[in-house]
């Protein structure tokens, strides 16, 4: 039986060469390794790395949910190559049509893989603010990604915005399986969207939740703290962070990130009150959290800088 399952998966993967975007068998990438965290819910737990040729910018968690009739994809990676690897992972598990691609926010490591999902019947879904935010950043995102991962991994990558927009809440039906999408006020970014699979009570939080990888602030520190407080008041069987393990218990999963954001807020406020400079804040704020996070030096100075600009006007 195990052999038959393996042969079936290989056959479905091979069929990808017939889909748009696959000119030959050589273009078919190795499927992303997925974990089934609940029945019909699969997640790729990305490594805590910076974009590089070896990872094709597949450095943010991505997943998919299989309903009775169709599939929804939640985030697609940071390049067309990463998206194709996710597509290969989907086709290794089901031949049901992909109906929706859901972008949890604007950052390139979560949505530049949309280019792999230009398939018949696929609708891209995102926060109402996302098209404008992506339009303003697309050139920078694409040039930076090309430089970081190289031409081979970047080939065919485009910035494709959603066409089905969420201003508040939206239900998506996959056939016997409903997904609840919610748009949030400015927090991690101004484009944050969460996805709840109501059948298994599995909540995809995107980059509203970081675990292991230090949080990256690109919206509002105070807004993020407020949104996390709201999220914590709701139950879930498990949550999927934007960066971190495939699944985590809720609300305990938020504890380390909430501690980090609160420490950053308190440090920056104290430094502003002392008349410290922006440079001093970038160098010193949040340093007590340094040993608790990966990629701390790459992101914390920027977080402190953003927090300083926000809090100096309180």
mmCIF file of C-alpha atoms in Angstrom:
data_model
loop_
_atom_site.group_PDB
_atom_site.id
_atom_site.type_symbol
_atom_site.label_atom_id
_atom_site.label_comp_id
_atom_site.label_asym_id
_atom_site.label_seq_id
_atom_site.Cartn_x
_atom_site.Cartn_y
_atom_site.Cartn_z
ATOM 1 C CA UNK A 1 0.000 0.000 0.000
ATOM 2 C CA UNK A 2 2.799 2.412 0.879
ATOM 3 C CA UNK A 3 4.422 1.745 -2.485
ATOM 4 C CA UNK A 4 1.143 2.446 -4.296
ATOM 5 C CA UNK A 5 0.733 5.759 -2.451
ATOM 6 C CA UNK A 6 4.281 6.756 -3.369
ATOM 7 C CA UNK A 7 3.727 5.874 -7.034
ATOM 8 C CA UNK A 8 0.478 7.846 -7.087
ATOM 9 C CA UNK A 9 2.191 10.920 -5.661
ATOM 10 C CA UNK A 10 5.016 10.642 -8.179
ATOM 11 C CA UNK A 11 2.469 10.374 -10.989
ATOM 12 C CA UNK A 12 0.569 13.465 -9.834
ATOM 13 C CA UNK A 13 3.831 15.399 -9.517
ATOM 14 C CA UNK A 14 4.864 14.363 -13.020
ATOM 15 C CA UNK A 15 1.543 15.661 -14.359
ATOM 16 C CA UNK A 16 2.702 19.163 -13.462
ATOM 17 C CA UNK A 17 4.647 19.289 -16.715
ATOM 18 C CA UNK A 18 1.288 19.672 -18.450
ATOM 19 C CA UNK A 19 0.333 22.751 -16.428
ATOM 20 C CA UNK A 20 1.039 26.339 -17.474
ATOM 21 C CA UNK A 21 4.456 27.366 -16.220
ATOM 22 C CA UNK A 22 6.108 24.006 -16.858
ATOM 23 C CA UNK A 23 7.786 23.998 -20.229
ATOM 24 C CA UNK A 24 9.618 20.720 -19.633
ATOM 25 C CA UNK A 25 10.297 18.118 -16.994
ATOM 26 C CA UNK A 26 13.565 19.866 -16.176
ATOM 27 C CA UNK A 27 11.683 22.916 -14.875
ATOM 28 C CA UNK A 28 9.842 20.880 -12.216
ATOM 29 C CA UNK A 29 11.446 21.619 -8.832
ATOM 30 C CA UNK A 30 11.635 19.337 -5.843
ATOM 31 C CA UNK A 31 8.413 19.721 -3.835
ATOM 32 C CA UNK A 32 8.665 21.693 -0.616
ATOM 33 C CA UNK A 33 8.628 19.454 2.456
ATOM 34 C CA UNK A 34 5.199 19.768 4.029
ATOM 35 C CA UNK A 35 3.812 18.793 7.418
ATOM 36 C CA UNK A 36 0.146 17.829 7.765
ATOM 37 C CA UNK A 37 -0.713 19.694 10.986
ATOM 38 C CA UNK A 38 -4.434 18.832 10.893
ATOM 39 C CA UNK A 39 -6.546 16.796 8.505
ATOM 40 C CA UNK A 40 -6.148 18.364 5.073
ATOM 41 C CA UNK A 41 -3.977 21.247 6.333
ATOM 42 C CA UNK A 42 -0.354 21.273 5.194
ATOM 43 C CA UNK A 43 2.444 23.683 6.136
ATOM 44 C CA UNK A 44 6.000 24.296 4.942
ATOM 45 C CA UNK A 45 8.033 25.452 7.937
ATOM 46 C CA UNK A 46 10.651 27.674 6.337
ATOM 47 C CA UNK A 47 14.236 27.945 7.560
ATOM 48 C CA UNK A 48 15.292 31.067 9.456
ATOM 49 C CA UNK A 49 17.478 32.413 6.673
ATOM 50 C CA UNK A 50 17.975 35.477 4.540
ATOM 51 C CA UNK A 51 17.114 35.200 0.859
ATOM 52 C CA UNK A 52 19.893 33.443 -1.059
ATOM 53 C CA UNK A 53 20.364 31.383 -4.242
ATOM 54 C CA UNK A 54 20.198 28.149 -2.253
ATOM 55 C CA UNK A 55 16.718 28.824 -0.857
ATOM 56 C CA UNK A 56 15.129 30.776 -3.755
ATOM 57 C CA UNK A 57 13.608 33.038 -1.073
ATOM 58 C CA UNK A 58 11.453 30.203 0.279
ATOM 59 C CA UNK A 59 12.066 31.647 3.740
ATOM 60 C CA UNK A 60 8.518 32.308 4.935
ATOM 61 C CA UNK A 61 6.039 29.660 6.000
ATOM 62 C CA UNK A 62 3.539 28.603 3.355
ATOM 63 C CA UNK A 63 0.632 26.213 3.369
ATOM 64 C CA UNK A 64 -2.480 24.876 1.747
ATOM 65 C CA UNK A 65 -5.878 23.534 2.779
ATOM 66 C CA UNK A 66 -7.710 20.804 0.842
ATOM 67 C CA UNK A 67 -11.495 20.894 0.759
ATOM 68 C CA UNK A 68 -13.950 18.449 -0.829
ATOM 69 C CA UNK A 69 -13.948 20.424 -4.062
ATOM 70 C CA UNK A 70 -10.898 22.657 -4.153
ATOM 71 C CA UNK A 71 -7.643 23.834 -2.597
ATOM 72 C CA UNK A 72 -6.632 27.169 -1.058
ATOM 73 C CA UNK A 73 -2.974 28.173 -0.875
ATOM 74 C CA UNK A 74 -1.809 30.432 1.939
ATOM 75 C CA UNK A 75 1.331 32.371 0.986
ATOM 76 C CA UNK A 76 3.504 31.264 -1.909
ATOM 77 C CA UNK A 77 7.151 32.005 -1.096
ATOM 78 C CA UNK A 78 9.481 34.661 -2.402
ATOM 79 C CA UNK A 79 10.025 33.696 -6.046
ATOM 80 C CA UNK A 80 8.355 31.835 -8.866
ATOM 81 C CA UNK A 81 10.746 28.960 -8.204
ATOM 82 C CA UNK A 82 9.606 28.795 -4.565
ATOM 83 C CA UNK A 83 5.995 28.917 -5.726
ATOM 84 C CA UNK A 84 6.564 26.084 -8.186
ATOM 85 C CA UNK A 85 8.042 23.959 -5.393
ATOM 86 C CA UNK A 86 4.909 24.619 -3.353
ATOM 87 C CA UNK A 87 2.739 23.789 -6.348
ATOM 88 C CA UNK A 88 4.637 20.523 -6.750
ATOM 89 C CA UNK A 89 3.950 19.715 -3.088
ATOM 90 C CA UNK A 90 0.224 20.337 -3.613
ATOM 91 C CA UNK A 91 0.049 18.144 -6.688
ATOM 92 C CA UNK A 92 1.884 15.369 -4.838
ATOM 93 C CA UNK A 93 -1.109 15.226 -2.484
ATOM 94 C CA UNK A 94 -4.190 16.108 -4.507
ATOM 95 C CA UNK A 95 -5.387 16.709 -8.035
ATOM 96 C CA UNK A 96 -8.251 18.931 -6.895
ATOM 97 C CA UNK A 97 -8.235 22.378 -8.513
ATOM 98 C CA UNK A 98 -6.576 25.282 -6.769
ATOM 99 C CA UNK A 99 -9.316 27.868 -6.312
ATOM 100 C CA UNK A 100 -7.648 30.520 -4.147
ATOM 101 C CA UNK A 101 -4.186 31.875 -3.378
ATOM 102 C CA UNK A 102 -4.301 33.945 -0.197
ATOM 103 C CA UNK A 103 -1.587 36.520 0.570
ATOM 104 C CA UNK A 104 -1.257 37.191 4.303
ATOM 105 C CA UNK A 105 0.655 40.453 3.726
ATOM 106 C CA UNK A 106 2.789 42.427 1.306
ATOM 107 C CA UNK A 107 6.301 41.143 2.030
ATOM 108 C CA UNK A 108 8.099 39.524 -0.912
ATOM 109 C CA UNK A 109 9.055 36.279 0.850
ATOM 110 C CA UNK A 110 5.334 35.540 1.176
ATOM 111 C CA UNK A 111 3.868 36.561 -2.178
ATOM 112 C CA UNK A 112 6.350 36.704 -5.052
ATOM 113 C CA UNK A 113 5.627 33.010 -5.532
ATOM 114 C CA UNK A 114 2.187 34.052 -6.820
ATOM 115 C CA UNK A 115 3.747 33.931 -10.289
ATOM 116 C CA UNK A 116 3.680 30.119 -10.115
ATOM 117 C CA UNK A 117 -0.096 30.097 -9.652
ATOM 118 C CA UNK A 118 -1.232 31.760 -12.852
ATOM 119 C CA UNK A 119 -3.474 28.780 -13.483
ATOM 120 C CA UNK A 120 -7.048 28.548 -14.785
ATOM 121 C CA UNK A 121 -9.633 29.280 -12.122
ATOM 122 C CA UNK A 122 -7.205 30.613 -9.503
ATOM 123 C CA UNK A 123 -8.162 33.838 -7.689
ATOM 124 C CA UNK A 124 -5.582 35.701 -5.615
ATOM 125 C CA UNK A 125 -6.977 37.120 -2.366
ATOM 126 C CA UNK A 126 -5.505 39.734 -0.038
ATOM 127 C CA UNK A 127 -6.040 42.684 2.277
ATOM 128 C CA UNK A 128 -7.749 45.695 0.720
ATOM 129 C CA UNK A 129 -4.551 47.711 1.173
ATOM 130 C CA UNK A 130 -2.327 45.166 -0.524
ATOM 131 C CA UNK A 131 -2.558 46.194 -4.199
ATOM 132 C CA UNK A 132 -1.509 49.773 -3.453
ATOM 133 C CA UNK A 133 1.231 48.680 -1.050
ATOM 134 C CA UNK A 134 2.616 46.166 -3.530
ATOM 135 C CA UNK A 135 2.496 48.635 -6.410
ATOM 136 C CA UNK A 136 4.581 51.105 -4.399
ATOM 137 C CA UNK A 137 7.194 48.466 -3.521
ATOM 138 C CA UNK A 138 7.207 46.063 -6.451
ATOM 139 C CA UNK A 139 10.239 47.506 -8.205
ATOM 140 C CA UNK A 140 12.334 47.455 -5.050
ATOM 141 C CA UNK A 141 11.181 43.976 -4.088
ATOM 142 C CA UNK A 142 11.916 42.495 -7.494
ATOM 143 C CA UNK A 143 15.346 44.067 -7.912
ATOM 144 C CA UNK A 144 16.402 43.117 -4.401
ATOM 145 C CA UNK A 145 15.163 39.541 -4.816
ATOM 146 C CA UNK A 146 16.979 39.136 -8.124
ATOM 147 C CA UNK A 147 20.190 40.374 -6.547
ATOM 148 C CA UNK A 148 19.874 38.138 -3.478
ATOM 149 C CA UNK A 149 18.856 34.833 -5.067
ATOM 150 C CA UNK A 150 20.429 35.164 -8.521
ATOM 151 C CA UNK A 151 19.031 35.023 -12.026
ATOM 152 C CA UNK A 152 18.395 31.274 -12.134
ATOM 153 C CA UNK A 153 16.237 31.158 -9.001
ATOM 154 C CA UNK A 154 14.584 34.483 -9.872
ATOM 155 C CA UNK A 155 13.540 33.561 -13.432
ATOM 156 C CA UNK A 156 9.889 34.308 -14.142
ATOM 157 C CA UNK A 157 9.238 36.042 -10.830
ATOM 158 C CA UNK A 158 6.629 38.822 -10.914
ATOM 159 C CA UNK A 159 4.777 40.918 -8.361
ATOM 160 C CA UNK A 160 1.155 39.844 -8.824
ATOM 161 C CA UNK A 161 -1.443 41.591 -6.681
ATOM 162 C CA UNK A 162 -4.702 40.092 -5.430
ATOM 163 C CA UNK A 163 -7.959 40.823 -7.217
ATOM 164 C CA UNK A 164 -10.341 39.641 -4.482
ATOM 165 C CA UNK A 165 -9.882 42.078 -1.600
ATOM 166 C CA UNK A 166 -10.786 41.807 2.072
ATOM 167 C CA UNK A 167 -11.759 44.995 3.884
ATOM 168 C CA UNK A 168 -13.099 43.313 7.000
ATOM 169 C CA UNK A 169 -14.113 39.634 6.781
ATOM 170 C CA UNK A 170 -14.603 37.192 3.942
ATOM 171 C CA UNK A 171 -15.692 33.526 3.837
ATOM 172 C CA UNK A 172 -14.234 31.207 1.207
ATOM 173 C CA UNK A 173 -15.810 27.818 0.460
ATOM 174 C CA UNK A 174 -13.623 24.875 -0.578
ATOM 175 C CA UNK A 175 -16.505 22.391 -0.502
ATOM 176 C CA UNK A 176 -17.443 21.209 2.963
ATOM 177 C CA UNK A 177 -14.715 23.437 4.333
ATOM 178 C CA UNK A 178 -14.976 27.143 5.059
ATOM 179 C CA UNK A 179 -12.090 29.547 5.530
ATOM 180 C CA UNK A 180 -12.627 32.781 7.420
ATOM 181 C CA UNK A 181 -10.370 35.620 6.274
ATOM 182 C CA UNK A 182 -9.980 38.753 8.397
ATOM 183 C CA UNK A 183 -8.202 42.016 7.604
ATOM 184 C CA UNK A 184 -6.455 43.726 10.518
ATOM 185 C CA UNK A 185 -5.489 47.320 11.316
ATOM 186 C CA UNK A 186 -1.861 48.300 10.770
ATOM 187 C CA UNK A 187 0.377 46.038 12.844
ATOM 188 C CA UNK A 188 3.253 44.034 11.328
ATOM 189 C CA UNK A 189 2.320 45.836 8.094
ATOM 190 C CA UNK A 190 -0.759 47.688 6.891
ATOM 191 C CA UNK A 191 -1.785 44.605 4.871
ATOM 192 C CA UNK A 192 -2.094 41.856 7.509
ATOM 193 C CA UNK A 193 -4.656 39.131 6.865
ATOM 194 C CA UNK A 194 -5.399 35.993 8.888
ATOM 195 C CA UNK A 195 -6.983 32.751 7.693
ATOM 196 C CA UNK A 196 -8.989 30.415 9.932
ATOM 197 C CA UNK A 197 -9.824 26.899 8.775
ATOM 198 C CA UNK A 198 -13.058 26.448 10.664
ATOM 199 C CA UNK A 199 -13.147 22.674 10.165
ATOM 200 C CA UNK A 200 -9.996 22.093 12.255
ATOM 201 C CA UNK A 201 -9.849 25.459 14.069
ATOM 202 C CA UNK A 202 -6.387 26.029 12.571
ATOM 203 C CA UNK A 203 -5.440 29.696 12.341
ATOM 204 C CA UNK A 204 -2.854 30.983 9.854
ATOM 205 C CA UNK A 205 -1.570 34.238 11.378
ATOM 206 C CA UNK A 206 1.024 35.160 8.773
ATOM 207 C CA UNK A 207 3.694 37.504 10.096
ATOM 208 C CA UNK A 208 1.449 38.734 12.870
ATOM 209 C CA UNK A 209 3.217 35.868 14.663
ATOM 210 C CA UNK A 210 6.956 35.173 14.640
ATOM 211 C CA UNK A 211 8.630 32.306 16.503
ATOM 212 C CA UNK A 212 12.395 31.854 16.640
ATOM 213 C CA UNK A 213 12.986 34.423 13.881
ATOM 214 C CA UNK A 214 13.041 37.889 15.460
ATOM 215 C CA UNK A 215 9.899 39.905 14.558
ATOM 216 C CA UNK A 216 10.249 42.394 11.710
ATOM 217 C CA UNK A 217 8.413 45.683 12.176
ATOM 218 C CA UNK A 218 7.102 47.339 9.010
ATOM 219 C CA UNK A 219 3.871 48.878 10.263
ATOM 220 C CA UNK A 220 3.065 50.119 13.760
ATOM 221 C CA UNK A 221 4.624 48.849 16.965
ATOM 222 C CA UNK A 222 1.680 50.000 19.064
ATOM 223 C CA UNK A 223 -0.757 48.669 16.500
ATOM 224 C CA UNK A 224 0.965 45.280 16.513
ATOM 225 C CA UNK A 225 0.846 45.033 20.299
ATOM 226 C CA UNK A 226 -2.866 45.912 20.208
ATOM 227 C CA UNK A 227 -3.657 43.367 17.480
ATOM 228 C CA UNK A 228 -1.812 40.619 19.343
ATOM 229 C CA UNK A 229 -3.897 41.393 22.434
ATOM 230 C CA UNK A 230 -7.045 40.970 20.349
ATOM 231 C CA UNK A 231 -5.823 37.772 18.713
ATOM 232 C CA UNK A 232 -4.946 36.282 22.089
ATOM 233 C CA UNK A 233 -8.523 36.690 23.264
ATOM 234 C CA UNK A 234 -9.712 34.180 20.663
ATOM 235 C CA UNK A 235 -9.349 30.401 20.952
ATOM 236 C CA UNK A 236 -7.714 28.202 18.332
ATOM 237 C CA UNK A 237 -6.674 24.571 18.287
ATOM 238 C CA UNK A 238 -3.356 25.582 16.752
ATOM 239 C CA UNK A 239 -1.786 28.509 14.927
ATOM 240 C CA UNK A 240 0.628 28.767 12.023
ATOM 241 C CA UNK A 241 3.199 31.573 12.329
ATOM 242 C CA UNK A 242 4.643 33.395 9.348
ATOM 243 C CA UNK A 243 8.083 32.312 10.541
ATOM 244 C CA UNK A 244 8.583 29.430 12.917
ATOM 245 C CA UNK A 245 7.297 25.858 13.403
ATOM 246 C CA UNK A 246 4.558 24.426 11.224
ATOM 247 C CA UNK A 247 2.070 24.662 14.110
ATOM 248 C CA UNK A 248 2.060 26.039 17.639
ATOM 249 C CA UNK A 249 -0.306 26.046 20.642
ATOM 250 C CA UNK A 250 -2.376 29.165 21.171
ATOM 251 C CA UNK A 251 -2.165 31.652 22.843
ATOM 252 C CA UNK A 252 1.145 30.523 24.407
ATOM 253 C CA UNK A 253 2.826 30.866 21.004
ATOM 254 C CA UNK A 254 2.500 34.652 21.252
ATOM 255 C CA UNK A 255 4.312 35.001 24.592
ATOM 256 C CA UNK A 256 7.907 35.444 23.331
ATOM 257 C CA UNK A 257 6.959 37.849 20.556
ATOM 258 C CA UNK A 258 4.751 39.913 22.821
ATOM 259 C CA UNK A 259 7.591 40.117 25.323
ATOM 260 C CA UNK A 260 9.977 41.291 22.590
ATOM 261 C CA UNK A 261 7.611 43.959 21.249
ATOM 262 C CA UNK A 262 6.882 45.240 24.743
ATOM 263 C CA UNK A 263 10.594 45.400 25.590
ATOM 264 C CA UNK A 264 11.285 47.279 22.380
ATOM 265 C CA UNK A 265 8.506 49.753 23.184
ATOM 266 C CA UNK A 266 9.700 50.322 26.744
ATOM 267 C CA UNK A 267 13.359 50.706 25.778
ATOM 268 C CA UNK A 268 12.636 53.182 22.998
ATOM 269 C CA UNK A 269 10.273 55.214 25.176
ATOM 270 C CA UNK A 270 12.909 55.426 27.911
ATOM 271 C CA UNK A 271 15.592 56.501 25.460
ATOM 272 C CA UNK A 272 13.381 59.197 23.964
ATOM 273 C CA UNK A 273 12.628 60.491 27.462
ATOM 274 C CA UNK A 274 16.381 60.590 28.159
ATOM 275 C CA UNK A 275 17.039 62.585 24.988
ATOM 276 C CA UNK A 276 18.899 59.753 23.276
ATOM 277 C CA UNK A 277 19.409 59.804 19.522
ATOM 278 C CA UNK A 278 17.918 57.604 16.839
ATOM 279 C CA UNK A 279 21.310 56.001 16.328
ATOM 280 C CA UNK A 280 21.597 55.150 20.004
ATOM 281 C CA UNK A 281 18.149 53.579 19.933
ATOM 282 C CA UNK A 282 19.077 51.463 16.902
ATOM 283 C CA UNK A 283 22.187 50.218 18.692
ATOM 284 C CA UNK A 284 20.765 49.635 22.157
ATOM 285 C CA UNK A 285 16.978 49.169 22.222
ATOM 286 C CA UNK A 286 15.801 45.615 22.687
ATOM 287 C CA UNK A 287 19.281 44.242 23.332
ATOM 288 C CA UNK A 288 18.165 42.269 26.388
ATOM 289 C CA UNK A 289 16.239 40.048 23.940
ATOM 290 C CA UNK A 290 19.262 39.354 21.731
ATOM 291 C CA UNK A 291 19.902 35.763 22.812
ATOM 292 C CA UNK A 292 16.271 34.761 22.352
ATOM 293 C CA UNK A 293 16.020 35.253 18.586
ATOM 294 C CA UNK A 294 17.652 34.248 15.336
ATOM 295 C CA UNK A 295 18.585 36.989 12.825
ATOM 296 C CA UNK A 296 18.459 39.521 15.649
ATOM 297 C CA UNK A 297 21.279 41.717 14.313
ATOM 298 C CA UNK A 298 19.744 41.767 10.852
ATOM 299 C CA UNK A 299 16.338 43.039 11.967
ATOM 300 C CA UNK A 300 16.402 44.562 15.456
ATOM 301 C CA UNK A 301 18.170 47.829 14.481
ATOM 302 C CA UNK A 302 15.489 48.461 11.864
ATOM 303 C CA UNK A 303 12.765 47.606 14.346
ATOM 304 C CA UNK A 304 14.210 50.064 16.852
ATOM 305 C CA UNK A 305 14.487 52.755 14.181
ATOM 306 C CA UNK A 306 10.843 52.298 13.177
ATOM 307 C CA UNK A 307 9.749 52.287 16.805
ATOM 308 C CA UNK A 308 11.689 55.489 17.491
ATOM 309 C CA UNK A 309 10.017 57.316 14.602
ATOM 310 C CA UNK A 310 6.593 56.157 15.813
ATOM 311 C CA UNK A 311 7.032 56.790 19.543
ATOM 312 C CA UNK A 312 8.821 60.127 19.409
ATOM 313 C CA UNK A 313 5.485 61.704 18.472
ATOM 314 C CA UNK A 314 3.508 60.281 21.397
#
